[in-house]
Coordinates of C-alpha atoms and ligand atoms in Angstrom, one line a residue:
M50 CA 54.4 57.7 110.7
L51 CA 52.4 56.2 113.4
D52 CA 53.7 53.0 114.9
G53 CA 56.9 52.9 112.3
K54 CA 53.7 52.1 109.8
K55 CA 52.7 54.3 107.1
T56 CA 49.2 55.8 106.3
L57 CA 46.6 55.0 104.5
F58 CA 43.2 57.4 103.0
S59 CA 40.1 56.0 100.9
G60 CA 37.5 57.5 100.9
M61 CA 33.8 56.8 98.8
Q62 CA 30.8 58.4 98.1
A63 CA 27.3 57.2 99.6
T64 CA 25.6 57.6 95.9
G65 CA 23.8 55.4 94.3
N66 CA 23.8 51.7 95.3
L67 CA 27.5 50.3 95.3
T68 CA 28.3 47.9 92.7
L69 CA 30.4 44.5 92.5
G70 CA 33.0 46.9 90.5
N71 CA 32.9 48.8 93.9
Y72 CA 34.3 45.8 96.3
L73 CA 36.1 44.5 93.8
G74 CA 38.4 47.6 92.3
A75 CA 38.4 49.4 96.0
L76 CA 36.6 47.6 99.5
K77 CA 38.4 44.6 99.3
N78 CA 41.9 45.7 98.4
W79 CA 41.2 47.5 101.1
V80 CA 40.8 44.9 103.5
T81 CA 44.0 43.3 102.4
I82 CA 46.2 45.8 103.1
S83 CA 44.6 47.4 106.0
D84 CA 47.2 45.9 108.6
E85 CA 50.0 46.9 106.8
Y86 CA 49.0 50.8 107.5
N87 CA 47.4 53.0 109.4
C88 CA 44.0 53.9 108.0
F89 CA 41.4 56.2 107.5
Y90 CA 38.4 55.3 105.6
S91 CA 36.0 57.8 104.8
V92 CA 32.5 58.3 104.1
V93 CA 33.1 61.3 101.6
D94 CA 29.5 62.1 102.1
M95 CA 30.4 65.7 101.4
H96 CA 31.7 64.4 98.1
S97 CA 28.5 63.2 97.3
I98 CA 26.2 66.4 97.5
T99 CA 28.3 67.4 93.9
V100 CA 25.1 66.3 92.5
R101 CA 21.6 66.7 93.9
Q102 CA 20.9 64.1 96.5
D103 CA 17.6 63.5 98.7
P104 CA 18.4 64.2 102.4
A105 CA 16.7 61.2 103.9
T106 CA 18.4 58.8 101.6
L107 CA 21.7 60.5 101.4
R108 CA 21.7 59.9 105.8
K109 CA 20.7 56.5 104.8
R110 CA 23.0 55.4 102.4
A111 CA 25.8 56.9 104.2
R112 CA 25.5 54.4 107.4
I113 CA 24.9 51.4 104.8
L114 CA 28.3 52.9 103.2
L115 CA 29.9 52.4 106.3
T116 CA 28.4 49.4 107.4
L117 CA 29.2 48.1 104.5
Y118 CA 33.3 49.0 105.2
L119 CA 32.5 46.9 108.3
A120 CA 31.1 44.6 106.9
A121 CA 33.4 43.8 104.2
G122 CA 36.0 43.0 107.1
L123 CA 37.3 46.5 108.1
D124 CA 38.7 46.5 112.1
P125 CA 37.0 49.9 113.3
E126 CA 39.4 49.6 116.6
K127 CA 42.6 49.5 113.9
N128 CA 40.9 51.6 110.7
C129 CA 39.8 54.5 111.3
I130 CA 36.2 55.0 109.6
Y131 CA 34.3 58.2 109.7
Y132 CA 31.5 60.6 108.0
Q133 CA 33.8 63.1 106.2
S134 CA 31.3 65.8 107.4
H135 CA 32.0 65.0 111.0
V136 CA 35.4 66.5 110.8
S137 CA 35.5 69.7 109.8
A138 CA 38.8 70.3 108.7
H139 CA 37.4 68.7 105.6
G140 CA 36.0 71.7 104.8
E141 CA 38.7 74.4 105.7
L142 CA 41.7 72.9 104.1
A143 CA 39.5 72.6 100.7
W144 CA 39.0 76.4 100.7
I145 CA 42.8 77.3 101.5
L146 CA 43.7 74.2 98.8
N147 CA 41.4 76.4 96.5
C148 CA 43.6 78.8 96.3
F149 CA 46.6 77.0 94.9
T150 CA 44.8 74.8 92.7
Y151 CA 44.4 76.2 89.2
M152 CA 41.1 76.5 86.8
G153 CA 43.2 75.1 83.8
E154 CA 44.3 71.5 86.3
L155 CA 40.5 72.3 87.1
N156 CA 39.2 71.5 83.7
R157 CA 41.0 68.6 82.3
M158 CA 39.5 66.5 84.9
T159 CA 38.0 63.6 83.0
Q160 CA 35.2 63.7 85.8
F161 CA 34.3 66.9 85.7
K162 CA 34.0 66.2 82.1
D163 CA 31.6 63.0 82.3
K164 CA 29.9 64.4 85.8
S165 CA 28.7 67.4 83.9
A166 CA 27.8 66.4 81.1
K167 CA 25.3 63.7 82.9
H168 CA 24.1 66.2 84.8
A169 CA 23.7 69.2 82.3
D170 CA 20.7 71.0 84.9
N171 CA 23.1 71.4 87.5
I172 CA 26.9 72.0 86.8
N173 CA 27.8 73.4 90.1
A174 CA 31.3 75.2 91.5
G175 CA 31.3 71.9 93.7
L176 CA 31.2 69.5 91.3
F177 CA 34.1 71.3 89.1
T178 CA 36.2 72.1 92.6
Y179 CA 35.7 68.3 93.9
P180 CA 39.6 67.2 93.7
V181 CA 39.9 70.3 95.9
L182 CA 38.4 68.4 98.4
M183 CA 39.7 64.8 97.9
A184 CA 43.0 66.4 98.2
A185 CA 42.0 68.0 101.5
D186 CA 41.5 64.7 102.4
I187 CA 44.2 62.8 101.4
L188 CA 46.8 66.0 103.1
L189 CA 44.8 66.4 105.9
Y190 CA 46.2 62.8 107.5
Q191 CA 49.7 62.8 105.9
A192 CA 48.7 59.7 103.7
D193 CA 51.7 57.7 101.9
V194 CA 49.4 55.8 100.0
V195 CA 45.8 55.9 98.4
P196 CA 44.5 52.8 97.2
V197 CA 42.0 53.8 94.3
G198 CA 40.7 52.5 91.0
I199 CA 42.0 53.5 88.2
D200 CA 39.7 56.0 87.7
Q201 CA 40.8 57.8 90.3
M202 CA 44.6 58.5 88.8
Q203 CA 43.6 61.7 88.1
H204 CA 42.6 63.1 91.1
L205 CA 45.9 61.4 92.6
E206 CA 47.7 63.5 90.4
I207 CA 46.1 66.7 90.8
T208 CA 46.5 66.2 94.9
R209 CA 50.1 65.6 94.1
D210 CA 50.6 68.4 92.3
I211 CA 48.7 70.7 94.8
A212 CA 51.1 69.6 97.6
G213 CA 53.6 69.6 96.1
R214 CA 52.9 73.3 95.3
F215 CA 51.7 73.7 98.6
N216 CA 55.3 72.6 99.5
S217 CA 57.6 74.7 97.4
I218 CA 56.5 77.6 99.1
Y219 CA 55.9 76.7 102.7
G220 CA 58.6 74.2 103.4
D221 CA 57.4 69.7 104.5
V222 CA 54.4 70.4 105.1
F223 CA 52.3 67.8 103.2
T224 CA 53.0 64.3 102.7
I225 CA 53.4 63.8 99.0
P226 CA 50.8 60.4 98.2
E227 CA 51.4 57.7 96.2
V228 CA 48.7 55.9 94.0
Y229 CA 48.2 52.2 95.6
L230 CA 46.2 49.9 92.7
G231 CA 45.1 46.6 93.3
K232 CA 46.8 43.9 91.0
V233 CA 42.6 42.6 90.4
G234 CA 39.7 44.1 90.0
A235 CA 40.9 47.4 89.3
K236 CA 38.3 47.7 86.5
I237 CA 35.7 45.9 86.7
M238 CA 33.5 46.7 83.1
S239 CA 30.1 46.8 82.6
L240 CA 28.0 43.1 81.6
Q241 CA 26.4 44.6 79.0
D242 CA 28.3 47.0 77.5
P243 CA 32.0 46.0 79.0
S244 CA 33.7 48.9 77.0
K245 CA 32.1 50.8 80.2
K246 CA 32.9 50.3 83.3
M247 CA 30.7 49.6 85.8
S248 CA 29.0 51.8 87.8
K249 CA 26.5 53.2 90.6
S250 CA 24.8 55.6 88.4
D251 CA 24.4 53.0 85.0
E252 CA 21.0 54.3 83.8
N253 CA 20.9 50.3 82.4
P254 CA 20.8 48.3 86.2
N255 CA 21.8 45.7 84.1
G256 CA 25.2 46.4 83.3
S257 CA 25.9 46.7 87.5
I258 CA 25.7 43.9 90.0
Y259 CA 24.8 45.5 93.0
L260 CA 26.4 44.4 96.7
M261 CA 22.7 44.3 97.2
D262 CA 21.7 42.1 95.0
D263 CA 19.6 38.6 95.6
K264 CA 21.3 35.7 94.4
D265 CA 18.3 35.4 91.3
T266 CA 19.2 38.5 90.1
I267 CA 22.8 38.2 90.4
M268 CA 22.7 34.8 88.0
R269 CA 20.3 36.5 86.1
K270 CA 22.2 39.7 85.4
C271 CA 25.9 37.4 84.7
K272 CA 23.7 34.9 82.0
R273 CA 22.9 37.6 80.5
A274 CA 25.9 39.7 80.1
V275 CA 26.7 40.2 76.9
T276 CA 30.2 38.1 74.9
D277 CA 30.8 37.9 71.4
S278 CA 29.9 35.4 68.7
V279 CA 34.1 33.4 69.7
G280 CA 33.1 31.0 71.5
M281 CA 36.1 30.3 73.2
I282 CA 37.0 31.3 76.8
R283 CA 39.9 33.3 76.5
Y284 CA 41.8 36.5 78.1
S285 CA 41.9 39.4 75.3
D286 CA 41.3 42.7 74.1
D287 CA 39.4 41.4 71.2
Q288 CA 37.1 39.4 73.6
P289 CA 36.3 42.3 76.0
G290 CA 33.4 40.6 77.4
V291 CA 35.0 37.5 78.2
K292 CA 38.1 39.1 79.1
N293 CA 35.9 41.6 82.3
L294 CA 34.3 37.8 83.5
I295 CA 37.5 36.4 83.6
E296 CA 38.7 39.2 85.7
I297 CA 35.8 39.0 87.2
Y298 CA 35.9 35.6 88.7
R299 CA 39.4 35.1 90.0
A300 CA 39.2 38.7 91.6
C301 CA 36.4 36.6 93.4
T302 CA 38.5 33.1 93.9
G303 CA 42.0 34.8 94.3
K304 CA 42.6 32.3 91.3
S305 CA 45.2 33.3 88.1
V306 CA 43.6 34.4 85.1
D307 CA 45.8 31.1 83.8
E308 CA 43.4 28.8 86.0
V309 CA 40.7 30.3 85.0
V310 CA 41.2 30.0 81.5
K311 CA 42.0 26.4 82.1
E312 CA 39.4 25.1 83.9
F313 CA 36.5 26.1 82.1
D314 CA 38.8 25.1 78.5
G315 CA 36.0 23.8 76.4
K316 CA 33.3 24.0 77.8
G317 CA 30.8 27.0 76.8
Y318 CA 29.2 30.4 77.4
G319 CA 26.4 29.1 79.3
D320 CA 28.5 27.3 81.9
F321 CA 31.2 30.0 82.5
K322 CA 28.3 32.5 82.9
T323 CA 26.6 30.2 85.8
A324 CA 30.5 29.3 87.7
V325 CA 30.7 33.5 87.4
G326 CA 27.5 34.1 89.3
E327 CA 28.1 31.4 92.0
V328 CA 31.0 32.5 93.0
V329 CA 30.1 35.9 93.0
A330 CA 27.1 35.5 95.1
A331 CA 29.9 33.3 97.1
V332 CA 31.0 36.7 97.6
L333 CA 27.9 39.2 98.0
I334 CA 25.3 36.9 99.9
P335 CA 27.8 37.0 103.4
L336 CA 28.8 40.2 102.6
Q337 CA 24.9 41.1 102.8
E338 CA 24.3 39.0 106.3
E339 CA 27.3 40.9 108.2
Q340 CA 25.9 44.1 107.0
A341 CA 22.1 43.4 107.6
R342 CA 23.7 42.0 111.3
L343 CA 26.2 45.0 112.2
M344 CA 23.1 47.7 111.0
A345 CA 20.6 46.1 113.4
D346 CA 23.2 47.2 116.4
K347 CA 22.5 50.2 116.1
A348 CA 24.4 51.2 119.5
Y349 CA 27.4 49.5 118.5
I350 CA 27.7 51.5 114.9
D351 CA 26.7 55.2 117.1
G352 CA 29.5 54.2 119.3
I353 CA 32.0 53.8 116.5
I354 CA 31.3 56.6 114.6
K355 CA 31.8 58.8 117.7
G356 CA 34.5 57.8 118.5
N357 CA 36.2 57.2 115.3
A358 CA 35.2 60.8 114.7
E359 CA 37.0 62.4 117.2
K360 CA 40.5 60.8 116.3
A361 CA 39.7 61.2 112.5
G362 CA 39.4 64.8 113.4
Y363 CA 42.8 65.0 116.3
Y364 CA 45.0 63.8 113.4
A365 CA 42.9 66.5 110.2
N366 CA 43.7 69.6 113.0
K367 CA 46.9 69.3 113.4
T368 CA 47.4 69.3 110.1
L369 CA 45.3 72.4 109.3
R370 CA 46.4 74.4 112.1
K371 CA 50.1 73.9 110.2
V372 CA 49.2 74.5 107.5
Q373 CA 47.2 77.7 108.9
K374 CA 50.1 79.3 111.1
K375 CA 52.3 78.9 107.7
I376 CA 49.6 80.9 105.3
G377 CA 50.3 83.3 108.1
F378 CA 46.4 83.2 109.5
P379 CA 46.9 84.3 113.0
E380 CA 47.2 82.6 115.8
R381 CA 44.2 81.4 118.4
V382 CA 44.5 83.1 121.4
R383 CA 44.7 79.9 124.5
Q384 CA 43.4 81.5 127.8
Ligands
ATP677 P1 29.5 56.8 90.0 O1 28.5 56.1 89.3 O2 28.5 57.4 90.6 O3 31.1 57.6 89.2 P2 31.3 54.9 90.0 O4 30.5 53.0 90.7 O5 32.3 55.1 89.3 O6 30.2 55.8 91.1 P3 33.4 55.9 92.6 O7 32.4 56.0 94.6 O8 33.8 56.6 92.2 O9 31.8 54.8 91.9 O10 34.0 54.9 93.7 C1 34.4 54.3 94.6 C2 35.8 53.3 94.7 O11 35.6 52.7 93.7 C3 36.7 54.5 93.7 O12 37.8 53.8 94.9 C4 36.3 53.5 92.8 O13 38.0 53.6 91.9 C5 36.1 52.3 92.8 N1 35.0 51.6 91.8 C6 34.6 52.2 90.9 N2 34.0 51.7 89.9 C7 34.7 50.7 89.9 C8 35.0 49.8 88.4 N3 34.3 49.5 87.4 N4 36.2 48.6 88.6 C9 37.2 48.7 89.1 N5 36.6 49.5 90.6 C10 36.3 50.5 90.4
LTN678 N1 36.7 60.7 94.5 C1 36.7 59.2 95.0 C2 36.1 59.3 96.3 C3 37.0 60.3 96.8 C4 38.3 59.8 97.9 C5 38.8 60.9 98.4 C6 38.8 58.5 96.9 C7 36.8 61.2 98.1 N2 38.1 61.7 98.7 C8 40.2 60.3 98.7 C9 40.5 58.4 97.6 C10 40.9 59.3 98.3 C11 35.5 58.4 94.6 O1 34.9 58.7 93.7 N3 35.6 57.5 94.4

């Protein structure tokens, strides 16, 4: 614990184009809670290569993601924003934790099942041990809380299990992290199929609003969103499409469900969808402008990348050395 504050860790993969789901379910919550914690926010590029990546595209997307963290409002002086691959302790701890994780545990992970079905030609060992690297990310910083969307809860559970197992053998080495679920926007669904989460790897681009979509595209996608034939704007599981649009509207405006339902009482789906498009655009367009401004300031961004990697490395190595000592690796010789 630093300055009496607890520690928070989270990360996002630099794969695909980020969606409104990533923003409302993750990034936006990160900004809201960042003052309360000592925060580490990583661009988890090592996780990205569990799926084949084009090198130039990965590099570009990683930088875009890092600047999006800043554009969303995370202050790089107060929050440690860095590339996972710049801190070698992640890979080192992941190897150690691999030896404390059971195949059976990893076999139960739904993300592994989903991703191996999607990438049947490349079911690599990294995809299988992905949650172990994620556990290493979190445990290296002794994180107390980890804000993620609902889809990542299972990975948080396995992290807690691995940490508890390690601690029960070697004493209190790791802080056992708690999951932090945002109250609003924890699961934004696809606009085309409200039974599926909005995802950057969806083949149907109309299902997702991308953070970089222009206003016309945002409006078009909202207008085309799948609803139902009920014709009433209600927050009900029987109307998953409408419920999802209400969720998006309230996450973008800060209004409550009741307020939204009242606001659109008696109105048709057409008006409602247009209003959803407007509030989404009002959130995304300024974000895009700020991201573009930051991206152009190369020296400033490079300074953040370097300084924060050093800071993250300092904390990560402290934990790594402790772990290495506990498990019996030979001490380093100091001259
Ligand atoms: P992929 O399609 O590649 O699996 P993804 O869009 O699901 O990617 P991740 O990189 O897995 O995104 O997630 C980054 C963060 O965004 C995580 O904390 C995740 O829980 C959150 N997130 C992703 N999609 C949604 C969504 N539809 N609603 C709310 N949160 C989401
Ligand atoms: N698996 C996460 C990304 C991720 C992460 C982490 C999130 C990697 N390491 C550590 C929180 C903490 C995802 O796909 N969203």
